[in-house]
mmCIF file of C-alpha atoms in Angstrom:
data_model
loop_
_atom_site.group_PDB
_atom_site.id
_atom_site.type_symbol
_atom_site.label_atom_id
_atom_site.label_comp_id
_atom_site.label_asym_id
_atom_site.label_seq_id
_atom_site.Cartn_x
_atom_site.Cartn_y
_atom_site.Cartn_z
ATOM 1 C CA GLY A 1 52.092 75.680 -24.513
ATOM 2 C CA ALA A 2 55.837 75.324 -24.599
ATOM 3 C CA GLY A 3 55.992 71.562 -24.170
ATOM 4 C CA VAL A 4 54.521 68.410 -25.664
ATOM 5 C CA SER A 5 50.927 68.004 -24.557
ATOM 6 C CA GLN A 6 49.136 64.652 -24.358
ATOM 7 C CA SER A 7 45.507 63.838 -23.633
ATOM 8 C CA PRO A 8 43.865 62.208 -21.870
ATOM 9 C CA SER A 9 46.362 61.849 -19.029
ATOM 10 C CA ASN A 10 44.452 58.812 -17.776
ATOM 11 C CA LYS A 11 42.023 56.517 -19.565
ATOM 12 C CA VAL A 12 40.218 53.502 -18.149
ATOM 13 C CA THR A 13 38.332 51.401 -20.657
ATOM 14 C CA GLU A 14 36.726 48.009 -20.978
ATOM 15 C CA LYS A 15 38.238 45.206 -22.998
ATOM 16 C CA GLY A 16 37.078 45.385 -26.613
ATOM 17 C CA LYS A 17 36.505 49.147 -26.715
ATOM 18 C CA ASP A 18 38.417 51.508 -29.012
ATOM 19 C CA VAL A 19 40.540 54.327 -27.572
ATOM 20 C CA GLU A 20 42.117 57.399 -29.109
ATOM 21 C CA LEU A 21 45.104 59.186 -27.630
ATOM 22 C CA ARG A 22 46.172 62.650 -28.701
ATOM 23 C CA CYS A 23 49.540 64.389 -28.884
ATOM 24 C CA ASP A 24 50.261 68.082 -29.508
ATOM 25 C CA PRO A 25 53.977 68.433 -30.319
ATOM 26 C CA ILE A 26 56.175 71.451 -29.736
ATOM 27 C CA SER A 27 55.551 74.032 -32.437
ATOM 28 C CA GLY A 28 58.116 73.782 -35.225
ATOM 29 C CA HIS A 29 59.196 70.242 -34.394
ATOM 30 C CA THR A 30 59.018 68.177 -37.547
ATOM 31 C CA ALA A 31 59.498 64.730 -36.015
ATOM 32 C CA LEU A 32 56.989 62.981 -33.779
ATOM 33 C CA TYR A 33 57.305 59.615 -32.028
ATOM 34 C CA TRP A 34 55.002 57.326 -30.077
ATOM 35 C CA TYR A 35 56.410 54.947 -27.484
ATOM 36 C CA ARG A 36 54.769 52.463 -25.125
ATOM 37 C CA GLN A 37 56.052 51.941 -21.593
ATOM 38 C CA ARG A 38 54.788 49.054 -19.509
ATOM 39 C CA LEU A 39 55.067 49.296 -15.730
ATOM 40 C CA GLY A 40 58.675 49.222 -14.579
ATOM 41 C CA GLN A 41 60.040 48.796 -18.092
ATOM 42 C CA GLY A 42 61.805 50.820 -20.755
ATOM 43 C CA LEU A 43 60.384 52.450 -23.865
ATOM 44 C CA GLU A 44 59.036 50.389 -26.753
ATOM 45 C CA PHE A 45 59.074 52.212 -30.114
ATOM 46 C CA LEU A 46 55.702 52.269 -31.885
ATOM 47 C CA ILE A 47 55.734 54.756 -34.780
ATOM 48 C CA TYR A 48 57.686 57.731 -36.141
ATOM 49 C CA PHE A 49 56.536 60.664 -38.299
ATOM 50 C CA GLN A 50 58.948 63.029 -40.063
ATOM 51 C CA GLY A 51 57.396 65.902 -41.954
ATOM 52 C CA ASN A 52 55.491 64.711 -45.013
ATOM 53 C CA SER A 53 57.499 61.501 -45.393
ATOM 54 C CA ALA A 54 55.853 58.104 -45.053
ATOM 55 C CA PRO A 55 55.741 57.176 -41.359
ATOM 56 C CA ASP A 56 57.906 54.396 -39.921
ATOM 57 C CA LYS A 57 55.242 52.021 -38.584
ATOM 58 C CA SER A 58 57.587 49.135 -37.922
ATOM 59 C CA GLY A 59 57.039 49.204 -34.148
ATOM 60 C CA LEU A 60 53.238 48.864 -34.143
ATOM 61 C CA PRO A 61 52.528 45.551 -32.339
ATOM 62 C CA SER A 62 49.399 44.571 -34.278
ATOM 63 C CA ASP A 63 46.898 45.847 -36.826
ATOM 64 C CA ARG A 64 44.718 47.031 -33.935
ATOM 65 C CA PHE A 65 47.149 49.926 -33.560
ATOM 66 C CA SER A 66 47.204 52.882 -35.952
ATOM 67 C CA ALA A 67 48.347 56.485 -35.861
ATOM 68 C CA GLU A 68 47.856 59.582 -37.919
ATOM 69 C CA ARG A 69 49.475 62.966 -38.090
ATOM 70 C CA THR A 70 48.283 65.980 -40.047
ATOM 71 C CA GLY A 71 51.288 67.815 -41.471
ATOM 72 C CA GLU A 72 53.583 68.823 -38.635
ATOM 73 C CA SER A 73 50.876 69.190 -36.011
ATOM 74 C CA VAL A 74 48.649 66.990 -33.880
ATOM 75 C CA SER A 75 48.925 63.213 -33.884
ATOM 76 C CA THR A 76 46.414 60.621 -32.735
ATOM 77 C CA LEU A 77 47.159 57.038 -31.737
ATOM 78 C CA THR A 78 44.163 54.728 -32.026
ATOM 79 C CA ILE A 79 43.895 51.304 -30.438
ATOM 80 C CA GLN A 80 40.954 49.219 -31.613
ATOM 81 C CA ARG A 81 39.364 46.355 -29.679
ATOM 82 C CA THR A 82 41.596 46.962 -26.672
ATOM 83 C CA GLN A 83 43.074 44.034 -24.772
ATOM 84 C CA GLN A 84 44.363 43.905 -21.190
ATOM 85 C CA GLU A 85 47.946 43.642 -22.453
ATOM 86 C CA ASP A 86 47.508 47.083 -24.029
ATOM 87 C CA SER A 87 47.534 48.598 -20.523
ATOM 88 C CA ALA A 88 50.561 50.877 -20.368
ATOM 89 C CA VAL A 89 51.674 54.487 -20.514
ATOM 90 C CA TYR A 90 51.773 55.800 -24.073
ATOM 91 C CA LEU A 91 54.405 58.486 -24.489
ATOM 92 C CA CYS A 92 54.611 60.983 -27.315
ATOM 93 C CA ALA A 93 57.796 62.879 -28.143
ATOM 94 C CA SER A 94 58.689 65.508 -30.701
ATOM 95 C CA SER A 95 62.034 66.523 -32.085
ATOM 96 C CA PRO A 96 63.372 69.455 -34.070
ATOM 97 C CA ARG A 97 65.051 68.804 -37.390
ATOM 98 C CA SER A 98 68.237 67.705 -35.632
ATOM 99 C CA LEU A 99 71.042 65.407 -36.657
ATOM 100 C CA TYR A 100 71.038 63.746 -33.256
ATOM 101 C CA GLY A 101 67.309 63.163 -32.835
ATOM 102 C CA GLU A 102 66.964 64.628 -29.351
ATOM 103 C CA LEU A 103 63.460 63.968 -28.052
ATOM 104 C CA PHE A 104 61.174 66.104 -25.931
ATOM 105 C CA PHE A 105 58.513 63.990 -24.217
ATOM 106 C CA GLY A 106 55.008 64.630 -23.020
ATOM 107 C CA GLU A 107 53.854 63.302 -19.663
ATOM 108 C CA GLY A 108 52.113 60.360 -21.265
ATOM 109 C CA SER A 109 48.637 58.888 -21.396
ATOM 110 C CA ARG A 110 48.095 56.072 -18.898
ATOM 111 C CA LEU A 111 45.762 53.465 -20.384
ATOM 112 C CA THR A 112 44.125 50.830 -18.208
ATOM 113 C CA VAL A 113 42.089 48.112 -19.896
ATOM 114 C CA LEU A 114 39.804 46.231 -17.531
ATOM 115 C CA THR B 1 67.922 45.501 -34.648
ATOM 116 C CA GLN B 2 70.290 47.556 -32.528
ATOM 117 C CA LEU B 3 69.942 46.667 -28.848
ATOM 118 C CA LEU B 4 71.136 48.586 -25.824
ATOM 119 C CA GLU B 5 71.656 46.736 -22.554
ATOM 120 C CA GLN B 6 71.727 48.674 -19.324
ATOM 121 C CA SER B 7 73.142 47.540 -16.012
ATOM 122 C CA PRO B 8 72.340 47.316 -13.262
ATOM 123 C CA GLN B 9 68.584 47.142 -13.727
ATOM 124 C CA PHE B 10 67.966 48.292 -10.135
ATOM 125 C CA LEU B 11 70.231 50.214 -7.779
ATOM 126 C CA SER B 12 69.471 51.338 -4.234
ATOM 127 C CA ILE B 13 72.115 53.363 -2.414
ATOM 128 C CA GLN B 14 72.537 55.756 0.477
ATOM 129 C CA GLU B 15 72.875 59.490 0.097
ATOM 130 C CA GLY B 16 76.485 60.502 -0.462
ATOM 131 C CA GLU B 17 77.567 57.304 -2.235
ATOM 132 C CA ASN B 18 78.965 57.181 -5.764
ATOM 133 C CA LEU B 19 77.541 54.982 -8.515
ATOM 134 C CA THR B 20 78.033 54.053 -12.155
ATOM 135 C CA VAL B 21 75.410 52.920 -14.652
ATOM 136 C CA TYR B 22 76.408 51.170 -17.863
ATOM 137 C CA CYS B 23 74.897 51.076 -21.346
ATOM 138 C CA ASN B 24 76.325 48.500 -23.764
ATOM 139 C CA SER B 25 75.686 47.361 -27.308
ATOM 140 C CA SER B 26 77.309 45.265 -30.010
ATOM 141 C CA SER B 27 76.336 47.946 -32.541
ATOM 142 C CA VAL B 28 77.968 51.268 -33.317
ATOM 143 C CA PHE B 29 75.921 54.384 -32.672
ATOM 144 C CA SER B 30 76.405 57.781 -34.274
ATOM 145 C CA SER B 31 75.322 59.376 -31.006
ATOM 146 C CA LEU B 32 74.014 58.341 -27.629
ATOM 147 C CA GLN B 33 71.725 60.122 -25.217
ATOM 148 C CA TRP B 34 70.904 59.782 -21.532
ATOM 149 C CA TYR B 35 67.468 60.592 -20.163
ATOM 150 C CA ARG B 36 66.049 60.652 -16.633
ATOM 151 C CA GLN B 37 62.421 59.836 -15.966
ATOM 152 C CA GLU B 38 60.595 60.582 -12.710
ATOM 153 C CA PRO B 39 57.313 58.888 -11.741
ATOM 154 C CA GLY B 40 54.327 60.171 -13.691
ATOM 155 C CA GLU B 41 56.434 62.177 -16.106
ATOM 156 C CA GLY B 42 58.047 61.707 -19.475
ATOM 157 C CA PRO B 43 61.819 61.226 -19.821
ATOM 158 C CA VAL B 44 63.930 64.385 -19.859
ATOM 159 C CA LEU B 45 67.146 64.627 -21.840
ATOM 160 C CA LEU B 46 70.291 64.961 -19.719
ATOM 161 C CA VAL B 47 73.049 64.832 -22.326
ATOM 162 C CA THR B 48 74.000 63.800 -25.855
ATOM 163 C CA VAL B 49 77.436 62.362 -26.623
ATOM 164 C CA VAL B 50 78.638 62.179 -30.202
ATOM 165 C CA THR B 51 82.392 61.615 -30.396
ATOM 166 C CA GLY B 52 84.081 58.351 -29.387
ATOM 167 C CA GLY B 53 85.865 58.836 -26.059
ATOM 168 C CA GLU B 54 83.879 61.983 -25.296
ATOM 169 C CA VAL B 55 83.355 62.919 -21.643
ATOM 170 C CA LYS B 56 80.675 65.379 -20.551
ATOM 171 C CA LYS B 57 79.994 66.647 -17.064
ATOM 172 C CA LEU B 58 76.698 67.955 -15.727
ATOM 173 C CA LYS B 59 77.240 69.032 -12.111
ATOM 174 C CA ARG B 60 77.738 65.732 -10.208
ATOM 175 C CA LEU B 61 76.996 63.592 -13.284
ATOM 176 C CA THR B 62 79.762 62.450 -15.652
ATOM 177 C CA PHE B 63 78.906 60.838 -18.979
ATOM 178 C CA GLN B 64 81.361 58.955 -21.176
ATOM 179 C CA PHE B 65 80.994 57.584 -24.695
ATOM 180 C CA GLY B 66 83.178 54.585 -25.469
ATOM 181 C CA ASP B 67 86.023 54.921 -27.950
ATOM 182 C CA ALA B 68 84.290 52.523 -30.348
ATOM 183 C CA ARG B 69 80.913 54.260 -29.843
ATOM 184 C CA LYS B 70 79.303 51.003 -28.712
ATOM 185 C CA ASP B 71 78.944 51.785 -25.015
ATOM 186 C CA SER B 72 78.473 54.571 -22.525
ATOM 187 C CA SER B 73 78.548 55.110 -18.792
ATOM 188 C CA LEU B 74 76.972 57.507 -16.334
ATOM 189 C CA HIS B 75 78.769 58.189 -13.071
ATOM 190 C CA ILE B 76 77.091 60.058 -10.237
ATOM 191 C CA THR B 77 79.216 61.474 -7.430
ATOM 192 C CA ALA B 78 77.784 61.987 -3.941
ATOM 193 C CA ALA B 79 74.282 60.903 -4.917
ATOM 194 C CA GLN B 80 71.325 62.802 -3.460
ATOM 195 C CA PRO B 81 67.671 61.763 -3.017
ATOM 196 C CA GLY B 82 66.790 64.116 -5.873
ATOM 197 C CA ASP B 83 68.781 61.867 -8.213
ATOM 198 C CA THR B 84 66.193 59.125 -7.743
ATOM 199 C CA GLY B 85 64.582 58.101 -11.034
ATOM 200 C CA LEU B 86 64.737 55.848 -14.072
ATOM 201 C CA TYR B 87 67.861 56.463 -16.147
ATOM 202 C CA LEU B 88 67.549 55.547 -19.819
ATOM 203 C CA CYS B 89 70.195 55.460 -22.486
ATOM 204 C CA ALA B 90 69.172 55.812 -26.122
ATOM 205 C CA GLY B 91 71.197 55.462 -29.282
ATOM 206 C CA VAL B 92 70.889 56.728 -32.823
ATOM 207 C CA GLY B 93 72.096 54.098 -35.271
ATOM 208 C CA ARG B 94 75.034 54.894 -37.520
ATOM 209 C CA GLU B 95 73.076 53.977 -40.630
ATOM 210 C CA THR B 96 69.741 55.518 -39.776
ATOM 211 C CA SER B 97 70.117 58.744 -37.846
ATOM 212 C CA GLY B 98 66.917 60.049 -36.326
ATOM 213 C CA SER B 99 64.486 57.471 -37.609
ATOM 214 C CA ARG B 100 64.503 55.085 -34.710
ATOM 215 C CA LEU B 101 66.012 56.079 -31.399
ATOM 216 C CA THR B 102 66.669 52.787 -29.601
ATOM 217 C CA PHE B 103 66.188 52.829 -25.845
ATOM 218 C CA GLY B 104 67.706 50.595 -23.214
ATOM 219 C CA GLU B 105 65.466 49.032 -20.546
ATOM 220 C CA GLY B 106 66.618 51.570 -17.981
ATOM 221 C CA THR B 107 68.250 51.609 -14.561
ATOM 222 C CA GLN B 108 65.940 52.370 -11.653
ATOM 223 C CA LEU B 109 67.979 54.348 -9.116
ATOM 224 C CA THR B 110 66.808 54.955 -5.564
ATOM 225 C CA VAL B 111 68.870 57.202 -3.310
ATOM 226 C CA ASN B 112 67.878 56.864 0.344
ATOM 227 C CA PRO B 113 68.357 59.804 2.704
#
């Protein structure tokens, strides 16, 4: 497709379970970002991938969170042993090799931890 | 850490009114972007401003980047219900372009018919 695709769009899980969220960026975009957005709030940076460089993981809130990206394609965000405070919308964005870092967002994956 | 503060946090107005949203920081940014997010969707880029003092217009929306590149404003003329959404400013730091785009907390705008 032409845009950033995220799956699943909605995920309900029980506390303590692991979840995996997927992001398909726009073809040719070298940069990929994950953000977390709690209800009614702004975007919280999680992790950034740029080509084959080491990712910027400085936004990951705990070691339960991890993300991978293969080359310049699909990325997965994994949350282990989910907690209720992990409930949020997880947004993925990709960006072309641009000086100004303009982001193109997916529609997000809404995670609810019961 | 470069922080962006947006004000007001919430704004509810009637159709046809004008409004201004502010985005302020103590840090200098090499560029600043404005996004609009509608419920259930990801943010969509409206504009990027790069030069201090720059003014850009997008139909009824006017964006300004402060002379010192530490602040920005968004002015909407004759607001319409379709303008309703969460408006987010985001800055690229002067030292680290592209690596971490810092977002403000957003301004939730509601335009009532």
